[in-house]
Coordinates of C-alpha atoms and ligand atoms in Angstrom, one line a residue:
Chain A
M1 CA 2.8 21.7 20.5
A2 CA 4.5 19.1 18.4
I3 CA 4.2 17.0 15.3
L4 CA 4.0 13.3 16.1
V5 CA 5.5 10.7 13.8
Y6 CA 4.5 7.1 14.1
I7 CA 7.6 5.1 13.2
E8 CA 7.9 1.4 12.4
H9 CA 10.8 -0.8 13.0
A10 CA 12.1 -4.2 11.7
D11 CA 15.0 -6.4 12.6
G12 CA 16.0 -4.1 15.5
A13 CA 16.2 -0.9 13.5
V14 CA 13.9 2.0 12.6
K15 CA 12.7 1.5 9.0
K16 CA 14.2 3.9 6.5
T17 CA 10.8 5.0 5.2
S18 CA 9.9 5.9 8.8
L19 CA 13.1 8.0 9.1
E20 CA 12.0 9.7 5.9
A21 CA 8.7 10.5 7.6
V22 CA 10.6 12.0 10.5
S23 CA 12.6 14.2 8.0
Y24 CA 9.3 15.2 6.3
A25 CA 7.8 16.2 9.7
K26 CA 10.9 18.2 10.5
A27 CA 10.7 20.1 7.3
L28 CA 6.9 20.5 7.9
T29 CA 7.4 22.1 11.4
E30 CA 9.8 24.6 9.8
K31 CA 6.9 25.7 7.6
T32 CA 4.1 25.5 10.1
G33 CA 5.9 26.4 13.4
E34 CA 4.4 23.4 15.1
G35 CA 7.4 23.0 17.4
D36 CA 9.3 19.8 17.9
V37 CA 9.1 16.5 16.0
I38 CA 8.3 13.7 18.4
A39 CA 8.4 10.1 17.3
I40 CA 6.4 7.2 18.7
A41 CA 7.6 3.6 18.5
L42 CA 5.7 0.6 19.6
G43 CA 7.0 -2.8 20.8
S44 CA 10.4 -4.2 21.6
I45 CA 13.4 -2.3 20.2
S46 CA 16.5 -0.9 21.8
A47 CA 16.7 2.7 23.0
D48 CA 19.9 3.1 20.9
A49 CA 18.1 2.1 17.7
L50 CA 15.3 4.5 18.5
A51 CA 17.8 7.4 19.2
E52 CA 18.6 7.1 15.4
A53 CA 15.3 8.9 14.7
G54 CA 17.1 12.0 15.9
T55 CA 19.5 12.0 13.0
A56 CA 16.5 12.3 10.7
G57 CA 15.1 15.2 12.8
A58 CA 13.2 14.0 15.8
S59 CA 14.0 15.6 19.1
S60 CA 12.6 12.8 21.2
V61 CA 11.0 9.3 20.9
K62 CA 8.2 8.0 23.0
H63 CA 8.6 4.3 23.3
V64 CA 5.7 2.1 24.3
A65 CA 7.7 -1.0 25.0
D66 CA 4.7 -3.3 25.6
E67 CA 5.7 -6.6 23.8
N68 CA 2.1 -7.2 22.9
L69 CA 2.6 -4.5 20.4
N70 CA 5.5 -6.3 18.6
A71 CA 3.0 -7.7 16.1
G72 CA 1.1 -5.2 14.0
V73 CA -2.2 -5.4 15.8
I74 CA -4.0 -2.6 14.1
Q75 CA -6.5 -1.6 16.8
A76 CA -3.9 -1.6 19.6
H77 CA -1.4 0.4 17.6
A78 CA -4.0 3.0 16.7
D79 CA -5.1 3.3 20.3
A80 CA -1.6 3.7 21.6
V81 CA -0.7 6.4 19.1
A82 CA -4.0 8.2 19.8
Q83 CA -3.3 8.2 23.5
V84 CA 0.2 9.8 23.0
A85 CA -1.1 12.2 20.3
K86 CA -3.7 13.5 22.7
S87 CA -1.3 13.8 25.7
L88 CA 1.0 15.9 23.5
D89 CA -1.9 17.9 22.0
A90 CA -0.4 17.2 18.6
K91 CA -2.5 18.5 15.7
T92 CA -0.5 16.8 13.0
L93 CA 0.6 13.1 12.7
V94 CA 3.0 12.0 10.1
L95 CA 3.8 8.4 9.1
A96 CA 5.3 6.4 6.3
K97 CA 2.9 4.8 3.9
S98 CA 2.9 1.1 4.5
S99 CA 0.3 -1.6 4.8
L100 CA 0.3 -1.4 8.6
G101 CA 0.7 2.4 8.5
D102 CA -2.4 2.7 6.3
A103 CA -4.5 0.5 8.5
V104 CA -3.5 2.3 11.7
A105 CA -3.9 5.8 10.2
A106 CA -7.4 5.1 9.0
R107 CA -8.5 4.3 12.6
L108 CA -6.6 7.2 13.9
A109 CA -8.4 9.6 11.6
I110 CA -11.6 8.7 13.4
K111 CA -10.1 8.6 16.9
L112 CA -8.5 12.0 16.4
D113 CA -11.1 13.6 14.2
A114 CA -8.4 14.2 11.7
A115 CA -8.2 14.5 7.9
L116 CA -6.1 11.7 6.5
V117 CA -4.2 12.2 3.3
S118 CA -2.3 9.2 2.0
N119 CA 0.4 8.8 -0.6
V120 CA 1.7 12.3 0.0
T121 CA 4.5 13.2 -2.3
E122 CA 5.5 16.8 -1.3
L123 CA 5.4 19.2 1.6
P124 CA 2.0 21.0 1.8
D125 CA 1.4 24.3 0.2
L126 CA 0.3 26.7 2.9
S127 CA -0.1 29.8 0.7
D128 CA -3.9 29.3 0.4
G129 CA -5.3 27.0 3.0
Y130 CA -3.6 23.7 3.5
R131 CA -3.0 21.9 0.2
V132 CA -1.3 18.5 -0.1
K133 CA -0.2 16.8 -3.3
R134 CA -0.8 13.1 -3.3
S135 CA -0.1 10.4 -5.8
I136 CA -3.2 8.7 -7.3
Y137 CA -3.9 6.1 -10.0
T138 CA -0.9 4.2 -8.7
G139 CA 1.5 6.9 -9.6
K140 CA 0.0 7.8 -13.0
A141 CA -1.3 11.2 -11.7
F142 CA -1.4 13.5 -8.7
A143 CA -4.3 15.1 -6.9
V144 CA -3.9 18.5 -5.1
T145 CA -6.1 18.0 -2.1
A146 CA -7.4 20.7 0.3
V147 CA -7.4 19.5 3.9
E148 CA -10.5 20.7 5.7
K149 CA -9.9 19.7 9.3
E150 CA -7.7 21.2 12.0
N151 CA -6.2 17.8 12.8
K152 CA -4.2 16.2 10.0
I153 CA -2.6 12.9 9.3
L154 CA -0.2 12.6 6.4
A155 CA 0.9 9.2 5.2
V156 CA 4.1 10.0 3.2
K157 CA 5.2 8.1 0.2
K158 CA 8.7 6.8 -0.2
N159 CA 11.1 9.4 -1.7
A160 CA 8.7 12.3 -1.0
I161 CA 11.6 14.0 0.7
D162 CA 15.4 13.7 1.1
L163 CA 16.3 11.8 4.3
A164 CA 18.1 14.2 6.7
T165 CA 21.0 12.5 8.6
D166 CA 22.6 15.4 10.4
G167 CA 20.5 15.6 13.6
A168 CA 21.6 14.8 17.1
P169 CA 20.5 11.5 18.6
A170 CA 17.0 11.7 20.0
T171 CA 16.2 11.3 23.7
V172 CA 14.2 8.2 24.2
E173 CA 11.5 8.1 26.9
T174 CA 9.6 4.9 27.9
V175 CA 5.9 5.4 28.1
D176 CA 3.5 3.1 29.9
L177 CA 0.0 3.0 28.5
S178 CA -3.0 1.0 29.6
L179 CA -4.3 -0.9 26.6
D180 CA -7.6 -2.6 26.8
D181 CA -7.7 -6.4 26.1
A182 CA -10.4 -5.8 23.5
L183 CA -7.8 -4.0 21.4
F184 CA -6.1 -7.3 20.9
A185 CA -9.2 -9.1 19.7
A186 CA -7.7 -9.9 16.3
K187 CA -5.0 -12.5 17.1
I188 CA -1.9 -13.0 14.9
T189 CA -1.4 -16.8 15.1
A190 CA 1.6 -17.1 12.8
T191 CA 4.0 -14.9 10.8
D192 CA 5.9 -16.2 7.8
K193 CA 8.5 -13.5 7.0
A194 CA 11.8 -13.6 5.1
E195 CA 14.2 -12.4 7.8
G196 CA 17.0 -10.1 6.9
D197 CA 16.0 -9.8 3.2
I198 CA 15.7 -6.3 1.8
L199 CA 12.0 -5.5 1.9
L200 CA 10.6 -4.9 -1.5
P201 CA 8.4 -1.8 -0.7
E202 CA 11.4 -0.1 0.9
A203 CA 14.2 -1.2 -1.4
D204 CA 16.3 1.4 -3.2
I205 CA 17.1 -1.0 -6.0
V206 CA 14.7 -3.7 -7.2
V207 CA 15.4 -6.5 -9.8
S208 CA 12.3 -8.2 -11.1
G209 CA 11.8 -11.1 -13.3
G210 CA 8.9 -12.1 -15.6
R211 CA 7.7 -15.1 -17.5
G212 CA 10.6 -14.5 -19.9
L213 CA 12.8 -16.3 -17.3
K214 CA 11.1 -19.6 -18.3
G215 CA 11.0 -21.2 -14.9
P216 CA 11.9 -21.0 -11.2
E217 CA 15.1 -22.9 -11.7
N218 CA 16.5 -19.8 -13.5
W219 CA 15.8 -17.4 -10.7
H220 CA 19.3 -17.6 -9.4
M221 CA 20.2 -15.2 -12.3
I222 CA 17.8 -12.6 -10.9
E223 CA 19.1 -13.3 -7.3
D224 CA 22.7 -13.0 -8.4
L225 CA 22.1 -9.7 -10.2
A226 CA 20.2 -8.5 -7.1
K227 CA 23.1 -9.4 -4.9
S228 CA 25.6 -7.5 -7.1
L229 CA 23.3 -4.5 -6.9
G230 CA 22.3 -4.8 -3.2
A231 CA 18.7 -5.1 -4.5
A232 CA 15.4 -6.7 -3.4
T233 CA 13.9 -9.1 -5.9
G234 CA 10.4 -8.9 -7.4
C235 CA 8.4 -10.5 -10.1
S236 CA 5.4 -10.1 -12.4
K237 CA 2.0 -11.4 -11.4
P238 CA 1.9 -14.6 -13.6
V239 CA 5.2 -15.6 -12.0
S240 CA 3.7 -15.6 -8.5
D241 CA 0.4 -17.0 -9.8
I242 CA 2.2 -20.1 -11.1
G243 CA 4.2 -20.3 -7.9
W244 CA 7.7 -19.7 -9.3
R245 CA 8.0 -17.0 -6.6
P246 CA 6.1 -16.1 -3.4
H247 CA 3.0 -13.8 -3.7
H248 CA 4.5 -11.0 -1.7
E249 CA 7.1 -10.4 -4.4
H250 CA 4.5 -9.7 -7.1
V251 CA 4.8 -6.1 -8.3
G252 CA 2.0 -4.2 -9.9
Q253 CA -1.5 -2.8 -9.5
T254 CA -2.7 -5.9 -7.6
G255 CA 0.6 -6.4 -5.8
V256 CA 3.4 -4.4 -4.2
K257 CA 4.0 -0.9 -5.4
V258 CA 7.6 0.0 -5.4
A259 CA 9.4 3.3 -5.5
P260 CA 13.1 2.5 -5.9
T261 CA 15.8 4.7 -7.4
L262 CA 16.5 1.9 -9.8
Y263 CA 14.1 -0.8 -11.1
V264 CA 15.5 -3.5 -13.4
A265 CA 12.9 -5.5 -15.3
V266 CA 14.0 -8.7 -16.9
G267 CA 11.8 -10.7 -19.2
I268 CA 8.7 -8.7 -18.3
S269 CA 6.5 -7.4 -21.1
G270 CA 5.4 -4.2 -19.3
A271 CA 1.6 -4.7 -19.2
I272 CA -0.2 -1.6 -17.8
Q273 CA -1.0 -3.5 -14.6
H274 CA 2.6 -4.2 -14.0
L275 CA 3.7 -0.6 -14.8
A276 CA 1.2 0.6 -12.2
G277 CA 3.4 -0.8 -9.5
V278 CA 6.7 0.6 -10.8
N279 CA 6.0 4.0 -12.3
S280 CA 7.2 5.8 -9.2
S281 CA 10.7 4.5 -9.8
K282 CA 13.4 7.1 -10.5
Y283 CA 15.2 5.0 -13.2
I284 CA 14.0 2.0 -15.0
V285 CA 16.2 -0.5 -16.9
V286 CA 14.5 -3.0 -19.2
I287 CA 16.1 -6.2 -20.5
N288 CA 13.8 -8.0 -23.0
K289 CA 14.5 -9.9 -26.2
D290 CA 11.5 -8.4 -28.0
P291 CA 12.3 -4.8 -29.2
E292 CA 8.6 -4.2 -29.3
A293 CA 8.0 -5.0 -25.7
P294 CA 5.8 -2.1 -24.2
F295 CA 8.1 -1.9 -21.2
F296 CA 10.7 -0.1 -23.3
K297 CA 8.4 2.9 -23.6
A298 CA 8.5 3.3 -19.8
A299 CA 12.2 2.7 -19.5
D300 CA 15.2 5.1 -19.2
Y301 CA 17.7 2.4 -20.3
G302 CA 17.1 -0.7 -22.3
I303 CA 18.9 -3.7 -23.6
V304 CA 17.3 -5.7 -26.4
G305 CA 18.6 -9.2 -25.8
D306 CA 18.2 -12.7 -24.3
A307 CA 18.2 -12.6 -20.5
F308 CA 20.2 -15.8 -20.4
D309 CA 23.0 -14.1 -22.3
V310 CA 22.7 -10.6 -20.8
L311 CA 22.3 -11.3 -17.1
P312 CA 25.6 -13.1 -16.5
K313 CA 27.5 -10.5 -18.5
L314 CA 25.8 -7.7 -16.6
K315 CA 26.7 -9.3 -13.3
Q316 CA 30.3 -9.6 -14.4
A317 CA 30.4 -5.9 -15.5
L318 CA 28.9 -4.8 -12.2
E319 CA 31.5 -6.8 -10.2
A320 CA 34.3 -5.4 -12.4
A321 CA 33.1 -1.8 -11.8
K322 CA 33.1 -2.2 -8.0
Chain B
M1 CA -20.9 -16.0 -2.4
E2 CA -18.3 -18.7 -1.5
L3 CA -19.0 -18.0 2.2
K4 CA -22.8 -18.0 1.7
E5 CA -22.5 -21.4 0.0
Q6 CA -20.5 -22.8 2.9
T7 CA -22.3 -21.2 5.9
G8 CA -25.7 -20.0 4.7
G9 CA -26.9 -16.5 5.5
S10 CA -27.6 -13.6 3.2
V11 CA -25.4 -11.2 1.3
T12 CA -26.1 -7.5 0.9
V13 CA -24.1 -5.4 -1.6
L14 CA -23.7 -1.8 -0.6
H15 CA -22.5 1.1 -2.7
V16 CA -22.0 4.8 -2.0
G17 CA -22.5 6.5 -5.4
E18 CA -24.7 7.8 -8.1
A19 CA -27.3 6.0 -10.3
D20 CA -24.7 5.1 -13.0
A21 CA -23.6 2.3 -10.6
D22 CA -27.0 0.5 -10.7
P23 CA -26.1 -1.8 -13.5
T24 CA -23.0 -3.0 -11.4
L25 CA -25.3 -3.5 -8.4
R26 CA -27.7 -5.6 -10.6
K27 CA -24.7 -7.6 -11.7
A28 CA -23.8 -8.3 -8.1
L29 CA -27.4 -9.4 -7.5
A30 CA -27.1 -11.6 -10.6
I31 CA -24.0 -13.2 -9.2
G32 CA -26.0 -14.1 -6.1
A33 CA -26.3 -11.3 -3.6
D34 CA -29.7 -11.2 -2.0
D35 CA -30.3 -7.5 -1.9
A36 CA -28.5 -4.2 -2.7
I37 CA -28.4 -0.8 -1.1
R38 CA -27.1 2.3 -2.8
V39 CA -26.5 5.5 -0.8
N40 CA -27.4 8.1 -3.4
A41 CA -24.5 10.5 -3.2
F42 CA -21.3 11.4 -5.0
P43 CA -18.5 9.8 -2.9
K44 CA -16.8 13.0 -1.9
D45 CA -13.9 11.5 0.2
S46 CA -13.0 8.4 2.3
L47 CA -14.5 9.8 5.5
F48 CA -17.8 10.6 3.8
V49 CA -18.0 7.1 2.3
A50 CA -17.0 5.4 5.6
E51 CA -19.7 7.3 7.5
Q52 CA -22.4 6.2 5.1
I53 CA -21.3 2.5 5.3
A54 CA -21.1 2.7 9.1
A55 CA -24.6 4.2 9.3
I56 CA -26.1 1.4 7.2
A57 CA -24.2 -1.2 9.1
K58 CA -25.5 0.1 12.4
Q59 CA -29.0 -0.6 11.2
N60 CA -28.4 -4.1 10.0
N61 CA -26.0 -6.1 12.3
Y62 CA -23.9 -7.6 9.6
D63 CA -21.5 -10.4 10.7
L64 CA -18.9 -9.5 8.1
I65 CA -18.3 -6.3 6.2
L66 CA -16.0 -7.0 3.2
M67 CA -14.6 -4.4 0.8
G68 CA -11.5 -4.0 -1.4
R69 CA -8.2 -3.1 0.1
E70 CA -8.2 0.2 -1.8
S71 CA -9.9 1.9 -4.7
I72 CA -8.2 1.6 -8.1
D73 CA -8.3 5.4 -8.6
F74 CA -7.4 7.1 -5.3
N75 CA -5.5 4.2 -3.7
G76 CA -6.4 5.5 -0.3
G77 CA -6.8 2.1 1.4
M78 CA -8.5 3.7 4.4
V79 CA -12.3 3.1 4.3
H80 CA -12.2 -0.3 6.0
G81 CA -10.2 1.1 8.9
M82 CA -12.5 4.1 9.3
V83 CA -15.6 1.9 9.2
G84 CA -14.0 -0.5 11.8
E85 CA -13.3 2.4 14.1
L86 CA -16.7 4.0 13.6
L87 CA -18.4 0.7 14.5
G88 CA -15.9 -0.3 17.2
L89 CA -14.9 -3.5 15.3
P90 CA -11.5 -4.9 14.4
S91 CA -10.5 -4.0 10.8
I92 CA -7.9 -6.1 8.9
S93 CA -6.4 -5.5 5.5
P94 CA -5.2 -6.7 3.0
V95 CA -6.8 -10.1 3.6
M96 CA -6.0 -12.7 0.9
K97 CA -7.6 -15.7 2.5
L98 CA -10.7 -16.1 4.6
D99 CA -12.3 -19.1 6.2
I100 CA -15.2 -18.9 8.6
E101 CA -15.6 -21.6 11.3
G102 CA -18.6 -20.9 13.5
S103 CA -18.1 -17.4 14.7
T104 CA -14.3 -17.4 14.1
A105 CA -12.7 -15.9 11.0
K106 CA -9.4 -17.4 10.0
M107 CA -7.4 -15.1 7.7
A108 CA -4.1 -14.7 5.9
R109 CA -2.9 -11.1 5.4
E110 CA -0.1 -9.9 3.3
I111 CA 2.6 -8.0 5.2
E112 CA 5.8 -6.4 3.9
G113 CA 8.1 -9.3 3.0
G114 CA 5.7 -12.1 4.0
K115 CA 2.4 -13.3 5.3
E116 CA 0.6 -13.3 8.6
Q117 CA -2.1 -15.7 9.8
L118 CA -4.8 -14.2 11.9
E119 CA -7.9 -15.2 13.9
A120 CA -10.7 -13.0 15.1
Q121 CA -14.3 -13.3 16.2
L122 CA -17.1 -12.0 14.1
P123 CA -18.3 -9.3 13.5
L124 CA -15.3 -7.9 11.5
V125 CA -14.5 -5.4 8.8
L126 CA -12.0 -6.7 6.2
G127 CA -10.2 -5.0 3.3
C128 CA -9.7 -7.8 0.7
Q129 CA -7.3 -8.5 -2.0
E130 CA -6.8 -11.2 -4.6
P131 CA -6.8 -14.2 -4.4
I132 CA -9.6 -14.0 -1.7
A133 CA -12.1 -15.8 -4.0
E134 CA -12.7 -17.1 -7.4
W135 CA -14.2 -14.7 -9.9
K136 CA -17.8 -15.6 -10.6
I137 CA -19.7 -14.7 -13.7
P138 CA -23.5 -14.3 -13.6
N139 CA -25.5 -17.0 -15.4
M140 CA -28.7 -16.6 -17.2
R141 CA -30.9 -17.6 -14.3
G142 CA -29.1 -15.2 -12.0
I143 CA -29.5 -12.3 -14.5
M144 CA -33.2 -13.0 -14.7
S145 CA -33.7 -13.2 -11.0
A146 CA -31.6 -10.1 -10.3
R147 CA -34.3 -8.0 -12.0
T148 CA -36.7 -8.6 -9.2
K149 CA -34.3 -8.5 -6.2
P150 CA -34.5 -5.4 -4.0
L151 CA -32.2 -2.5 -4.9
Q152 CA -32.9 0.1 -2.2
V153 CA -31.8 3.7 -2.8
V154 CA -31.3 5.8 0.4
E155 CA -30.1 9.3 0.9
P156 CA -26.8 10.0 2.8
S157 CA -27.1 10.1 6.6
S158 CA -24.3 12.7 7.1
D159 CA -22.4 15.2 5.0
T160 CA -19.0 15.4 6.6
V161 CA -15.9 15.5 4.5
A162 CA -12.2 15.8 5.6
S163 CA -10.7 16.8 2.3
S164 CA -11.5 17.8 -1.3
V165 CA -9.6 17.5 -4.5
L166 CA -8.8 20.9 -6.1
Q167 CA -6.9 19.9 -9.1
Y168 CA -5.4 16.9 -11.0
E169 CA -1.9 16.9 -12.4
L170 CA 0.1 14.5 -14.6
P171 CA 3.7 13.6 -14.0
P172 CA 6.3 15.1 -16.4
A173 CA 6.6 13.1 -19.6
K174 CA 9.3 10.5 -19.7
G175 CA 12.2 10.9 -22.2
A176 CA 12.9 8.3 -24.9
V177 CA 14.7 5.1 -23.8
K178 CA 18.4 4.9 -24.3
L179 CA 19.2 1.5 -25.9
I180 CA 22.4 -0.2 -25.1
D181 CA 23.8 -3.0 -27.3
A182 CA 23.6 -6.4 -25.6
D183 CA 27.3 -6.9 -26.3
Q184 CA 28.2 -3.7 -24.4
V185 CA 26.6 -4.2 -21.0
E186 CA 29.6 -2.3 -19.5
E187 CA 28.1 0.8 -21.1
L188 CA 24.9 0.3 -19.1
V189 CA 26.9 0.1 -15.9
R190 CA 28.8 3.2 -16.9
L191 CA 25.5 5.1 -17.5
L192 CA 23.9 3.9 -14.3
K193 CA 27.0 5.1 -12.4
N194 CA 27.9 8.4 -14.1
E195 CA 24.7 9.6 -15.7
A196 CA 21.8 8.3 -13.4
K197 CA 24.2 8.1 -10.4
V198 CA 22.3 5.3 -8.9
L199 CA 25.2 2.9 -8.3
Ligands
FAD401 C1 -7.0 -7.2 -13.2 C2 -5.6 -7.5 -13.6 C3 -4.6 -7.2 -12.7 C4 -3.2 -7.5 -13.0 N1 -2.3 -7.1 -12.0 C5 -1.0 -7.3 -12.3 C6 0.1 -7.0 -11.4 O1 -0.2 -6.4 -10.4 N2 1.3 -7.2 -11.8 C7 1.7 -7.8 -13.0 O2 2.9 -8.0 -13.2 N3 0.7 -8.2 -13.8 C8 -0.6 -8.0 -13.5 N4 -1.6 -8.4 -14.4 C9 -1.1 -9.2 -15.6 C10 -0.6 -8.4 -16.7 O3 -1.7 -8.0 -17.5 C11 0.4 -9.2 -17.6 O4 -0.3 -10.4 -18.0 C12 1.6 -9.7 -16.8 O5 2.2 -8.5 -16.2 C13 2.6 -10.3 -17.8 O6 3.7 -10.8 -17.1 P1 5.1 -11.1 -17.8 O7 5.5 -9.8 -18.4 O8 6.0 -11.7 -16.8 O9 4.7 -12.1 -18.9 P2 4.6 -12.0 -20.5 O10 3.6 -10.9 -20.8 O11 4.4 -13.4 -21.0 O12 5.9 -11.4 -21.0 C14 7.2 -12.1 -21.0 C15 8.2 -11.2 -21.6 O13 9.4 -11.8 -21.5 C16 10.1 -11.6 -22.7 N5 11.1 -12.7 -22.9 C17 10.8 -14.0 -23.2 N6 11.9 -14.7 -23.2 C18 12.9 -13.9 -22.9 C19 14.3 -14.0 -22.8 N7 14.9 -15.2 -22.9 N8 15.1 -13.0 -22.5 C20 14.5 -11.7 -22.3 N9 13.2 -11.5 -22.4 C21 12.4 -12.6 -22.7 C22 9.1 -11.6 -23.8 O14 9.5 -10.8 -24.9 C23 7.9 -10.9 -23.1 O15 8.0 -9.4 -23.2 C24 -2.9 -8.1 -14.2 C25 -3.9 -8.4 -15.1 C26 -5.2 -8.1 -14.8 C27 -6.2 -8.5 -15.8

């Protein structure tokens, strides 16, 4: 018996959210007695990078190194994970919530006859059945959910658990699977991805700009502040709609949902649809020249002031405090 | 409707839910759908909904099954994947752009930190997201003709659920914002460092 964790990787390293999922699974086996935590990774990545999953709590990593799996082909990923889950007789699968993770998990729920719970924010309560708390209404509420199948898939939200870092490196085992050509029927013909940038959904600090920045030519102020903070950059929806920033940076109900420890909003009014994407942030700082801006009601810290005046000063103060 | 205008064919709207959704289905007919089907049941969980959709799809050989990437309440984002798996079809989400050329679908999908272009043969199941299409508003002629278009109510074909919600909770209330003078940004840095401990 074991808990299986589907881990994702990017730029040659296991994603931090996937390592969190490993730590979640480790804490889960301590409650359920399901034995070891075994991770599964798909596509090209070095064994050394995968061994890192051990520090978060995995005892071993099954690596399906087939390079056809480098792209996130949903059907093929789901099939590979299902094959390994069955061979290990794993009753529980854990993964980090992500756009690929969600898509793969949904197919796995059918393949493994499992109950899938997404946006999980805590370890389950086993005192009366199997109850999982998940975030709903984009973070505005929680639903305590009873899981009614023996097989379970939990898609864990960022920051649901503290990342463990004290484990020994995992052993990495290469696994060969036979994957039917039909699984690759959906072909990825091009990928346009910002390399090396901190990815917004996973960032610990996010700096976002809104229409208050007046135009794309002023975005260097957001980028400079983000650089001082080691942050990813985001924006409000109108900013991406008018093309000041790429669509994948748009934060909110219809865009990316972020869950950083610190979210800095500059020149964003704080419409409910924007807040829907940020209300899982631990701390929110709002910089806005209008003291009545609704965002201040959702903020922990605020500065009422002109972004063009405050941002350069803030950057300086941050550099001085380093 | 954009695809129908380009390629012909017919559009069915399908909903799993109770009778209070009928006005919304009529609105979809007014916008231009040809017929509507409502599976008459409270949508208990994602698996339940996916099984109803798959059962209807099996009877009708749709070329394309479109739905939203996730619901606005539970944010599960899983029904399209489940339907795809139940039907043995590829499922792709979140699709932001879709063009059909013959039997090939050309799509753009949002991924973390960028965008991906994909191609696949119909039939397909897609979870969609803005800006997939322009919003359409029903016109008077559409509203009139919607009244006589078929809205078929069928009973659920299975009763499986994988989970059920026991209780809802609200997050703890947020304290009042601490305002810092625009001329004392150092104070903000100090608070972030020493109080919030995020730097
Ligand atoms: C169905 C639907 C879905 C939506 N989804 C999203 C979503 O996912 N994400 C999203 O962001 N929005 C979404 N919106 C739009 C949302 O309602 C708001 O219109 C949008 O968030 C406003 O963006 P903004 O705050 O950048 O612009 P504005 O509302 O124009 O606000 C600009 C702010 O900048 C401030 N400002 C101006 N100049 C300065 C200055 N020099 N210094 C400091 N501050 C300044 C102003 O006081 C103001 O508060 C959605 C809307 C709908 C209807």
